Short mmCIF file of C-alpha atoms in Angstrom, two decimals:
data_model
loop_
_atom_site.label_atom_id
_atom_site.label_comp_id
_atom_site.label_asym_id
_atom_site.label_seq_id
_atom_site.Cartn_x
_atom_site.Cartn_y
_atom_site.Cartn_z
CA UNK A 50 -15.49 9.73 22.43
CA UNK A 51 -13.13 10.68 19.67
CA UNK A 52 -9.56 9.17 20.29
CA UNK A 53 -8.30 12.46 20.08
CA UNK A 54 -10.20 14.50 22.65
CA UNK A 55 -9.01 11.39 24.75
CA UNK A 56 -5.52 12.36 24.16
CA UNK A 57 -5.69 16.14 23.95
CA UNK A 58 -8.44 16.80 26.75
CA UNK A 59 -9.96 19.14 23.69
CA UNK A 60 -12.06 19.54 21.15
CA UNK A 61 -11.32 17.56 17.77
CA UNK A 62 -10.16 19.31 14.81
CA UNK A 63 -13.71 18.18 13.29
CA UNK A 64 -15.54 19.70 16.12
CA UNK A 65 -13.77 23.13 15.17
CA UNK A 66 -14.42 22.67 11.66
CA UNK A 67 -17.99 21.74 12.16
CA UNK A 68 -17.75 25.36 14.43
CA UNK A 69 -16.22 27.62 12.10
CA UNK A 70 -19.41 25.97 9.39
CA UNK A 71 -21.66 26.79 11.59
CA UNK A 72 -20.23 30.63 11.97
CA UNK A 73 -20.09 30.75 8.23
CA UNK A 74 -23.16 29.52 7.49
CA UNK A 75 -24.84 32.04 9.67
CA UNK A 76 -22.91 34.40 7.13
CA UNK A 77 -24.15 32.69 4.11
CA UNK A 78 -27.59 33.21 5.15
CA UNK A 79 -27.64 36.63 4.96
CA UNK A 80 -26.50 36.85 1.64
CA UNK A 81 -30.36 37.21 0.40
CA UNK A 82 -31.77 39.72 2.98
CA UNK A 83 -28.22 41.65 2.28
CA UNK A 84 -29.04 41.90 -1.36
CA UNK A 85 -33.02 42.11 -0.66
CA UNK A 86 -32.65 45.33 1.39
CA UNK A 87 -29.69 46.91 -1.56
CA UNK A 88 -31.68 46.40 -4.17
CA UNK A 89 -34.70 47.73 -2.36
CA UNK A 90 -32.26 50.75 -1.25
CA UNK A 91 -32.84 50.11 2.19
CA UNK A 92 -29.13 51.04 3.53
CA UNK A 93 -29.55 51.46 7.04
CA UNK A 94 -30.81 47.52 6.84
CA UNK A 95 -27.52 47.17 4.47
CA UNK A 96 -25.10 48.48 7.13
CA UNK A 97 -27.19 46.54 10.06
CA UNK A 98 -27.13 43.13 8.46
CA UNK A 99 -23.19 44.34 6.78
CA UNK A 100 -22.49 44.63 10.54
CA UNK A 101 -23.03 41.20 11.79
CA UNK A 102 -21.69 39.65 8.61
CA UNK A 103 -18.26 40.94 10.00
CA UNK A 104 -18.93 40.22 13.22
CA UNK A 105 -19.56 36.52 12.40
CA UNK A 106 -16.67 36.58 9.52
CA UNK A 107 -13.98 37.85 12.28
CA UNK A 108 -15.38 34.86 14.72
CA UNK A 109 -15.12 32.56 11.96
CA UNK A 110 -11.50 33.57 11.46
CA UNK A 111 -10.98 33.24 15.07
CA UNK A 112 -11.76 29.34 14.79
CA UNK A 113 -10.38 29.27 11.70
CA UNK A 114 -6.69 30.02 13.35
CA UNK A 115 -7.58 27.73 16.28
CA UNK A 116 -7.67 24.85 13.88
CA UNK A 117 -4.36 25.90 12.03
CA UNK A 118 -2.96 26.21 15.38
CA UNK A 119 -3.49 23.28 17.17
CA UNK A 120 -4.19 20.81 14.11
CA UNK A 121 -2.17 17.55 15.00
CA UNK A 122 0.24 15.99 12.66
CA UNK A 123 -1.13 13.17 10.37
CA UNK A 124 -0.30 10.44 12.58
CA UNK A 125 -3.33 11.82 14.79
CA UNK A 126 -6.14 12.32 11.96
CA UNK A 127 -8.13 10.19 10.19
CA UNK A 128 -7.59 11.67 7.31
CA UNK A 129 -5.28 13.43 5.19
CA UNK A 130 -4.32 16.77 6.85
CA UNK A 131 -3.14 17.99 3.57
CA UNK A 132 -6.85 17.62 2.37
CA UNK A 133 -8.35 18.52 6.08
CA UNK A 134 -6.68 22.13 5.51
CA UNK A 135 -7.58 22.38 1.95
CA UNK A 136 -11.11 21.75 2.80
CA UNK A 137 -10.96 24.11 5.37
CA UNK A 138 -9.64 27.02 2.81
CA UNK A 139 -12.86 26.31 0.91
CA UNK A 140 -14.95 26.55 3.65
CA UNK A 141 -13.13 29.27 4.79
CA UNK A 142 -13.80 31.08 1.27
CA UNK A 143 -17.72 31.06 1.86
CA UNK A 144 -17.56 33.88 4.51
CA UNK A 145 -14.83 35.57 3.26
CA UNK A 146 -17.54 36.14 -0.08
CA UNK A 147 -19.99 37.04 1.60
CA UNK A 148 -18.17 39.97 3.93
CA UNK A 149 -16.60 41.44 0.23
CA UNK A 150 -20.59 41.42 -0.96
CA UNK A 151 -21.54 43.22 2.33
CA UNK A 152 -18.53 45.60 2.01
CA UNK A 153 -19.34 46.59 -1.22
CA UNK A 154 -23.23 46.66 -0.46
CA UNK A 155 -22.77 48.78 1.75
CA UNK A 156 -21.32 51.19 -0.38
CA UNK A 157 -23.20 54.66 -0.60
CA UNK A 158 -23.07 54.35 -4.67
CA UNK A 159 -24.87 51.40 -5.02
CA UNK A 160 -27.89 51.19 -7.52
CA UNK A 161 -29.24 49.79 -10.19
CA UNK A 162 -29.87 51.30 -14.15
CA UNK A 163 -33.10 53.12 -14.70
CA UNK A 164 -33.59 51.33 -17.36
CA UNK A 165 -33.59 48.27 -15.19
CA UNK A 166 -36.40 49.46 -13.51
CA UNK A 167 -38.83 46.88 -14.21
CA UNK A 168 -37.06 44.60 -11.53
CA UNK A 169 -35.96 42.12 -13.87
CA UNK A 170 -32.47 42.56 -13.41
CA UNK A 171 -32.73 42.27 -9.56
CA UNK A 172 -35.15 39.27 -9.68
CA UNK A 173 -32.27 37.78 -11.74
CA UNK A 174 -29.99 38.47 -8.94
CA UNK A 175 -32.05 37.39 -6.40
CA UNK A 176 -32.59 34.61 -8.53
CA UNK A 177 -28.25 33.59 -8.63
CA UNK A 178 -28.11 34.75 -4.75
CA UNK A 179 -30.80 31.89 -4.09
CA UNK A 180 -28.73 29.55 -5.97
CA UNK A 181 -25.18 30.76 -5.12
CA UNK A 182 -27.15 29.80 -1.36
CA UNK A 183 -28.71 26.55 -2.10
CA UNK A 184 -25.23 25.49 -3.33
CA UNK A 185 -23.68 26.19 0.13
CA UNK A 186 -26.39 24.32 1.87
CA UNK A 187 -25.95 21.26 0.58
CA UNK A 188 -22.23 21.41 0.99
CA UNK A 189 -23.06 22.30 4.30
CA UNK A 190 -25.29 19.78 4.98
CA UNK A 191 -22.60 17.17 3.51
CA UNK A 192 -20.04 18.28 5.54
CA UNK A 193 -22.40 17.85 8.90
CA UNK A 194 -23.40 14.24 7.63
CA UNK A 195 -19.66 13.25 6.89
CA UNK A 196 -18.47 14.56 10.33
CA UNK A 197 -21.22 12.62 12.01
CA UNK A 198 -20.61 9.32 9.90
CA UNK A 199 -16.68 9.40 10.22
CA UNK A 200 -16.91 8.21 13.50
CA UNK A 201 -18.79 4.75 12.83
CA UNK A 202 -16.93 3.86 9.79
CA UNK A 203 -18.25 4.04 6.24
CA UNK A 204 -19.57 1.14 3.96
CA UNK A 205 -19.68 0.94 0.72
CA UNK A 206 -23.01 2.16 -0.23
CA UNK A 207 -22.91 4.96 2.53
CA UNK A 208 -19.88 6.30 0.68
CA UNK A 209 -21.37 6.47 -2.86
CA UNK A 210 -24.02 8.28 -1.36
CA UNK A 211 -21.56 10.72 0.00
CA UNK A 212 -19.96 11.16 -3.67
CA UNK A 213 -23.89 11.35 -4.91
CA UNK A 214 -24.34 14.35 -2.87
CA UNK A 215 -21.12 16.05 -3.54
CA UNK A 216 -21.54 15.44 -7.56
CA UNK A 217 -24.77 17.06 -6.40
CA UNK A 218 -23.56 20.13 -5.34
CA UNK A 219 -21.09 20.57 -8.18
CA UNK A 220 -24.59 20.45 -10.67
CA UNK A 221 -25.74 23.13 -8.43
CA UNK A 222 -22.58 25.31 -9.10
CA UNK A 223 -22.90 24.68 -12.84
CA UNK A 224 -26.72 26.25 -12.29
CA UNK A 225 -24.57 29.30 -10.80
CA UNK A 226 -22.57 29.37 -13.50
CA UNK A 227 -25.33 30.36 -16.06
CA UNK A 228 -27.05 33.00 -14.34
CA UNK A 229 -24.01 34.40 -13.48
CA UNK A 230 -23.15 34.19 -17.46
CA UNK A 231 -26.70 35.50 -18.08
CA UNK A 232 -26.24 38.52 -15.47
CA UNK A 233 -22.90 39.40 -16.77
CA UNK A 234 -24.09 39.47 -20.37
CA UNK A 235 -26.21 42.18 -19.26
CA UNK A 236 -24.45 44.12 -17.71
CA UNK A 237 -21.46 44.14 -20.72
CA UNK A 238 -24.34 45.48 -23.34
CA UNK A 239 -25.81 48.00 -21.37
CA UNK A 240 -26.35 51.21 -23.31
CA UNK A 241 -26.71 53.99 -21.21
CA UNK A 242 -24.59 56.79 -22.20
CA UNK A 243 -25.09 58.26 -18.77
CA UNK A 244 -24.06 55.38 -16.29
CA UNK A 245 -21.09 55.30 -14.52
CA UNK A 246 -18.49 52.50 -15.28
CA UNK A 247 -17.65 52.50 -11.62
CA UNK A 248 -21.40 51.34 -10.80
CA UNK A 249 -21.23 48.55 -14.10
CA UNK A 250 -17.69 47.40 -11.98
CA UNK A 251 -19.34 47.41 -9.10
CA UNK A 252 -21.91 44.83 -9.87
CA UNK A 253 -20.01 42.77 -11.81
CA UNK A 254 -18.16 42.22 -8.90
CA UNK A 255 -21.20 41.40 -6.70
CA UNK A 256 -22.00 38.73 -9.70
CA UNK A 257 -18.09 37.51 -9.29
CA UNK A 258 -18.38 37.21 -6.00
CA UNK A 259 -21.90 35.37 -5.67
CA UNK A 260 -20.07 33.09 -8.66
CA UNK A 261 -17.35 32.61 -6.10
CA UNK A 262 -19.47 31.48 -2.83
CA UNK A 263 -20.88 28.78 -5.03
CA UNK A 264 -16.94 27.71 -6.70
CA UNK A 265 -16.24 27.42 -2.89
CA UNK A 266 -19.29 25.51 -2.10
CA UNK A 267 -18.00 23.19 -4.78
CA UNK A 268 -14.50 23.37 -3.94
CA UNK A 269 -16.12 21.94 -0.12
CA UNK A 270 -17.50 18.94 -2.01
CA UNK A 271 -14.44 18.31 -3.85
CA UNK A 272 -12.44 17.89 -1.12
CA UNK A 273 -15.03 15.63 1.02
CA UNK A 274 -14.81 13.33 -1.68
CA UNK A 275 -11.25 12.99 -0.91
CA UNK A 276 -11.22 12.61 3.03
CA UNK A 277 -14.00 10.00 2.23
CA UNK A 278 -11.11 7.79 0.12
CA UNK A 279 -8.67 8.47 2.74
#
């Protein structure tokens, strides 16, 4: 047993962090069948699936204060708390982007240009969803293999594959990155006299925002890299 559920009679602060990932992740995951069912203009499945996303972001934030509440001074952690609660920001960040995609999915003017209607602009959003996603995953699945390893001690090669993996997920942001470039570049030179610029804003911001989940994915394995030198 962790030494401090021995001397709090509670969960661990890693046990709550490894809860509030597992509440966001369950947010993250609808990111694709959110965007699937706007860009198919499906929006009662928009405001279903918008629905539990803030369901599950308002329990996240629920474990999310837990931790902030009850998080022991330094002397108590095995690592830095200074980096625990920056880590836990980032984390954090994941469901906050994907309730502000939901909220603005869920938007009655949503659409895409006619001129768009080929699909090819919402494959290529699909296309940085999936990889906005992906990114997430793996920091996920870092943060699920460093919480189970902390407790047995890490050697040497053990932690440089821990840094492998998290230098892994910042080359998956950087794959973000360019679609999101690619997307945004469209958007900037569309020429349709007739389009609105509030529905051009509007999707730029779903880009940002998809941009965002992944900078927080990244931000994740940034700061596991750190609790691993502490």
């Amino acid at each position: 047993m962790d030494i401090l559920a021995k001397i709090l009679g509670s969960s661990t602060p890693f046990d709550l962090l490894l809860a509030h990932l597992r509440k966001t992740m369950e947010c993250v995951n609808l990111t694709k069948p959110l965007l699937d069912a706007a860009t198919s203009d499906n929006m009662e499945e928009v405001r279903r699936i918008a629905d539990r996303v803030f369901k599950l972001e308002h329990e996240a934030d629920g474990i999310k204060n837990q931790i902030r509440d009850h998080l022991p001074k330094s002397m108590l952690m095995s690592v830095s708390r200074a980096d625990f609660l920056a880590y836990l920001r980032e984390q954090d960040g994941l469901a906050d982007k994907v309730e502000d995609l939901a909220a603005m999915l869920s938007m009655q003017g949503f659409r895409l240009p006619a001129q768009w209607s080929n699909g090819t602009f919402r494959n290529d959003l699909l296309k940085l969803a999936d990889y906005a996603v992906t990114t997430a995953q793996q920091a996920s699945a870092l943060m699920i293999r460093f919480g189970e390893l902390r407790r047995k001690g890490f050697s040497g090669e053990v932690i440089e594959q821990l840094r492998e993996e998290a230098m892994a997920i910042g080359r998956s942001e950087w794959q973000v990155d360019k679609q999101q470039y690619k997307l945004v570049q469209a958007l900037l030179t569309l020429d349709d006299p007739d389009w609105p610029f509030a529905s051009t804003y509007i999707l730029l911001e779903i880009v940002r925002a998809l941009g965002r989940l992944a900078d927080h994915a990244e931000g994740m394995g940034d700061y596991i890299r750190l609790m691993i030198a502490d």
